[in-house]
Short mmCIF file of C-alpha atoms in Angstrom, two decimals:
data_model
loop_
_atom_site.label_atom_id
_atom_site.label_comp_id
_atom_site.label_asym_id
_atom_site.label_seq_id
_atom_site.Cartn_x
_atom_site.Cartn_y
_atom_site.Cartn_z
CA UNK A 82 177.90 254.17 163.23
CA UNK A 83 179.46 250.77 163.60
CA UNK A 84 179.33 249.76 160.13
CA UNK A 85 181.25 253.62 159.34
CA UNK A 86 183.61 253.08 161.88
CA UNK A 87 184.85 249.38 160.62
CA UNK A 88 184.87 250.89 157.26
CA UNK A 89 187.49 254.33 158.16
CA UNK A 90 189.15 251.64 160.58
CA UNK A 91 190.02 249.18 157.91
CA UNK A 92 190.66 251.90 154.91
CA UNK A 93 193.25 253.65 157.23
CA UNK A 94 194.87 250.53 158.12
CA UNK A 95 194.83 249.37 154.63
CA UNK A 96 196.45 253.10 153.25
CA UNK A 97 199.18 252.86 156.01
CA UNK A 98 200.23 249.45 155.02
CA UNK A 99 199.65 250.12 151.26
CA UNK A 100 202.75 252.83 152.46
CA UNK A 101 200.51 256.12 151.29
CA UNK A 102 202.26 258.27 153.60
CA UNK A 103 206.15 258.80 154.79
CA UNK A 104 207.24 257.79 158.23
CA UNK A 105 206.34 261.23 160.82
CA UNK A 106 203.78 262.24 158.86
CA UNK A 107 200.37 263.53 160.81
CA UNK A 108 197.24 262.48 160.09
CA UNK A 109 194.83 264.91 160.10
CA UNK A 110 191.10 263.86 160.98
CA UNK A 111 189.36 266.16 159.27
CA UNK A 112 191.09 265.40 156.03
CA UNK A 113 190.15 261.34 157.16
CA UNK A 114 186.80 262.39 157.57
CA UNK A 115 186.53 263.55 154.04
CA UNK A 116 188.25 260.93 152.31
CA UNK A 117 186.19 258.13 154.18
CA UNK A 118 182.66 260.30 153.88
CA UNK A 119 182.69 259.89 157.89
CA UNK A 120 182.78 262.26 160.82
CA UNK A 121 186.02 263.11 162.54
CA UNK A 122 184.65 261.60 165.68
CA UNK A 123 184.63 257.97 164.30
CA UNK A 124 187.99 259.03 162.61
CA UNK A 125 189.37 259.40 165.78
CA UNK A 126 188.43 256.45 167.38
CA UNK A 127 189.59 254.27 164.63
CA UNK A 128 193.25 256.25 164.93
CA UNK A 129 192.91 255.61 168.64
CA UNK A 130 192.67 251.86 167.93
CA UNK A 131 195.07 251.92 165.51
CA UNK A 132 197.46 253.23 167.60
CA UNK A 133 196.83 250.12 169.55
CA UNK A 134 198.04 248.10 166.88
CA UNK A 135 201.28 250.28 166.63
CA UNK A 136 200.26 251.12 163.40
CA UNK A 137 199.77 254.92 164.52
CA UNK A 138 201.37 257.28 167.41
CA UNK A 139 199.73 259.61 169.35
CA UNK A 140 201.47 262.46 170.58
CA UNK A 141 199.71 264.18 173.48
CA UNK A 142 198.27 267.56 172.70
CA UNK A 143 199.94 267.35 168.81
CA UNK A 144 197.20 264.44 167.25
CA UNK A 145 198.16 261.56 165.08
CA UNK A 146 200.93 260.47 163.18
CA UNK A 147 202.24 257.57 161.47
CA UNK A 148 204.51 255.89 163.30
CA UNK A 149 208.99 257.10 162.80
CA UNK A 150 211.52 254.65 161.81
CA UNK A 151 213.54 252.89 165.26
CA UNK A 152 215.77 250.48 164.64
CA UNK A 153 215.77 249.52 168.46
CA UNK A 154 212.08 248.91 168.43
CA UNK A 155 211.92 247.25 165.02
CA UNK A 156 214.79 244.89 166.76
CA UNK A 157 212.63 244.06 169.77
CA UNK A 158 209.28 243.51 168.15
CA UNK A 159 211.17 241.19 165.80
CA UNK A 160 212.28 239.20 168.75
CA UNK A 161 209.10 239.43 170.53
CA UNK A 162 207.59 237.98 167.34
CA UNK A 163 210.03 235.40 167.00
CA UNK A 164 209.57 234.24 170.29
CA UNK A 165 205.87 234.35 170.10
CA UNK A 166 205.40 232.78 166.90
CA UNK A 167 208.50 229.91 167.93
CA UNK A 168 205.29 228.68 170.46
CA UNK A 169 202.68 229.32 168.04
CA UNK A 170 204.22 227.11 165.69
CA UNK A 171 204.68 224.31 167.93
CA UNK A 172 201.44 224.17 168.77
CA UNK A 173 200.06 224.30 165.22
CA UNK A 174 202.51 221.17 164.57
CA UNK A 175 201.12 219.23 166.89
CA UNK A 176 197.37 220.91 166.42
CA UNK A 177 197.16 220.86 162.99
CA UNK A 178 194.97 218.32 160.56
CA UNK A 179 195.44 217.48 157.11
CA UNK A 180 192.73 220.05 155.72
CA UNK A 181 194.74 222.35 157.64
CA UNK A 182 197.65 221.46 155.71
CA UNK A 183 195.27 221.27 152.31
CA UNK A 184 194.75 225.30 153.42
CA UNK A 185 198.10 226.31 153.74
CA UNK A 186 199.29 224.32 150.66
CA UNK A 187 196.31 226.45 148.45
CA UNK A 188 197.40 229.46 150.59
CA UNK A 189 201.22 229.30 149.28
CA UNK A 190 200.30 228.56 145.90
CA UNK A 191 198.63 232.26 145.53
CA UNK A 192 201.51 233.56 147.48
CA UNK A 193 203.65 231.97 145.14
CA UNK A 194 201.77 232.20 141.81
CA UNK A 195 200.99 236.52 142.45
CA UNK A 196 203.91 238.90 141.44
CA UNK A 197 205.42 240.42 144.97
CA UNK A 198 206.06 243.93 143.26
CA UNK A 199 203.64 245.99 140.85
CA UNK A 200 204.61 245.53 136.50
CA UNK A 201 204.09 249.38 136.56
CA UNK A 202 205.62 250.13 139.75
CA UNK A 203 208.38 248.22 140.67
CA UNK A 204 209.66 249.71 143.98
CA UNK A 205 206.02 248.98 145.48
CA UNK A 206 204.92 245.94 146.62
CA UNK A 207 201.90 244.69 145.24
CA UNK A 208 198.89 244.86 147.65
CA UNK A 209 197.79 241.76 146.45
CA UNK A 210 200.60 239.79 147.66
CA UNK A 211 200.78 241.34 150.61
CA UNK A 212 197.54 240.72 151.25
CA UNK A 213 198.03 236.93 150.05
CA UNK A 214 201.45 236.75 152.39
CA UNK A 215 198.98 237.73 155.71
CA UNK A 216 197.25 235.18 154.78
CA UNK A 217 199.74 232.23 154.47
CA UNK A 218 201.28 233.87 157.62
CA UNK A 219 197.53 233.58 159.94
CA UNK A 220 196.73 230.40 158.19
CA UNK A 221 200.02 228.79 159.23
CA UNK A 222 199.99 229.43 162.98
CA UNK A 223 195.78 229.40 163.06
CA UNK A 224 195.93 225.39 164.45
CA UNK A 225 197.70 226.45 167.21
CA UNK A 226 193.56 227.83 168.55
CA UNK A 227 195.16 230.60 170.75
CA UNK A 228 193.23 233.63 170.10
CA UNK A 229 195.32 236.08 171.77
CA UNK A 230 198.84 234.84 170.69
CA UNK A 231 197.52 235.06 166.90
CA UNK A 232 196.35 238.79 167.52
CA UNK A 233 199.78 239.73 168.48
CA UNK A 234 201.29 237.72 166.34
CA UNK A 235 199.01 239.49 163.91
CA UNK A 236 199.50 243.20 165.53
CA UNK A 237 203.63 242.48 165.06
CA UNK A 238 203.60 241.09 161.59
CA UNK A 239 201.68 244.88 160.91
CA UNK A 240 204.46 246.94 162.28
CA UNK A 241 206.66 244.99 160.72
CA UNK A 242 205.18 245.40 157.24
CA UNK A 243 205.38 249.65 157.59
CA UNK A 244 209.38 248.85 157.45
CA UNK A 245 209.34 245.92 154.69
CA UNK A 246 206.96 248.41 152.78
CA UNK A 247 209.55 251.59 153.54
CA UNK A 248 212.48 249.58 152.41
CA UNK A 249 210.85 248.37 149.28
CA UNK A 250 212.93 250.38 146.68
CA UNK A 251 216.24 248.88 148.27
CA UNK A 252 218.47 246.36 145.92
CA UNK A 253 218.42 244.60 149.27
CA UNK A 254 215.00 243.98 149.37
CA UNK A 255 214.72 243.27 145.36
CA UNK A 256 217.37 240.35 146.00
CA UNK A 257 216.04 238.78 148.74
CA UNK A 258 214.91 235.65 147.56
CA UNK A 259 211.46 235.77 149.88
CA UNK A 260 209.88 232.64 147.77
CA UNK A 261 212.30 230.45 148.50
CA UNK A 262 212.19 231.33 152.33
CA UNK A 263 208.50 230.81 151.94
CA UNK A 264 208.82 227.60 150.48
CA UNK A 265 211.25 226.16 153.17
CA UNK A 266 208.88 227.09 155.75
CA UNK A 267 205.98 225.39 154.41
CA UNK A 268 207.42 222.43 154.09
CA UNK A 269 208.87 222.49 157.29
CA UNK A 270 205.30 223.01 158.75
CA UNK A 271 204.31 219.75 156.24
CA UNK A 272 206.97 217.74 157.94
CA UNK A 273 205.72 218.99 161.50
CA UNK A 274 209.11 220.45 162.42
CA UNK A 275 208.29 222.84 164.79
CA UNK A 276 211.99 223.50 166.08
CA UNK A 277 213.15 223.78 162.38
CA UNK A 278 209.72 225.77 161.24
CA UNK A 279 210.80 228.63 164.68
CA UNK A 280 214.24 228.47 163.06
CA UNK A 281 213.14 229.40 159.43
CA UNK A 282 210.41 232.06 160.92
CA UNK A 283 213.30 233.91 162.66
CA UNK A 284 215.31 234.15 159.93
CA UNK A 285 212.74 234.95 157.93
CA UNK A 286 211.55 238.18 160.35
CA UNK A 287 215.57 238.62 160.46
CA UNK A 288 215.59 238.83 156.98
CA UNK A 289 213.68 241.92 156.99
CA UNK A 290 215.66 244.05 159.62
CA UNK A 291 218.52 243.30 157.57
CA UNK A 292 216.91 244.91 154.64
CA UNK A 293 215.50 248.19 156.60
CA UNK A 294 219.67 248.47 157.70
CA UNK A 295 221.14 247.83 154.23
CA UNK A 296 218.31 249.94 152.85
CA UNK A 297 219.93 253.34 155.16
CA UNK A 298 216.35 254.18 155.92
CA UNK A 299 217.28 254.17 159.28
CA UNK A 300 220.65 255.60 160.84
CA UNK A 301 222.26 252.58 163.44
CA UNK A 302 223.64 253.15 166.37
CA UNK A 303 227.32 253.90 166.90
#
């Protein structure tokens, strides 16, 4: 059962991130159940976690959907993770060794060296850079040995990633120039600047709320 239920778990987290299905859509457990080879009982509890990790929404007495575009909230966890990951990275600064900084170096080179959209479809992101870009994000902040603020840290960065994944197609998003901002950052956490490394992190999280808002997926407020 456990072994099933880490499987469904990490398969639907993967498919929401991988942006299989449109913001509002529901997802249906018995249709989970099938596609994972599981019963709807561990399908449930896997959405029910999920939805701890704002990566799904329950609605009482309707089931499980994945999560709607909010500007507002996208706003607010950005600053929460700015302000979270400002500490983080001060502590990593001062916490981190040199094979810490051999890690991150190796880290950013695959980030760096592994295409950020897909040769055959270029309004997705690739799911290997994504996957390579959670990486270099965990491994720089890891030094900083506080379990909790790294799984929120972590938990943010994945609702952050629905929107970046939404806004994709957007000539906003194709311009960005996201390895130079990258690049910047890790030498800034090579030089142990911790107020300049919380300064390139926030406008780095920035970055992509400005995106989702040129991208119209969202309508702003008046």
């Amino acid at each position: 059962m456990a072994k099933a239920s880490t499987h469904s778990l990490e398969g639907i987290r993967r498919t929401i991130l991988d942006g299989f299905w449109s913001p509002g859509d529901r997802l249906q457990p018995t249709t989970l159940a099938e596609q994972f080879s599981t019963s709807t009982t561990v399908i449930r509890e896997s959405l029910t976690r999920l939805a701890g990790e704002n990566l799904v929404t329950i609605r009482p007495n309707r089931g499980f959907f994945v999560p709607d575009l909010n500007l507002g909230e996208l706003a607010d966890i950005t600053e929460l993770r700015c302000v979270t990951e400002a500490l983080a990275a001060k502590l990593a600064t001062e916490r981190g060794t040199v094979s810490w900084e051999s890690s991150l170096i190796a880290i950013h080179h695959k980030l760096s060296r592994t295409p950020r959209r897909l040769p055959e479809e270029p309004d997705r992101v690739n799911p290997q850079w994504s996957q390579a870009h959670r990486e270099f994000h965990h491994q720089l902040l890891a030094p900083c040995e506080c379990q909790p603020m790294l799984k929120l840290s972590g938990d943010l960065a994945n609702f952050t990633e629905l929107y970046r994944r939404w806004a994709a197609p957007s000539q906003a998003a194709v311009a960005r120039d996201v390895e130079q901002e990258h690049a910047d950052i890790l030498d800034a956490a090579l030089a142990r600047d911790a107020e300049k490394l919380g300064h390139l992190l926030r406008n780095h999280y920035q970055a992509t709320v400005d995106v989702v808002m040129h991208a119209g997926l969202v309508e702003q407020p008046a």
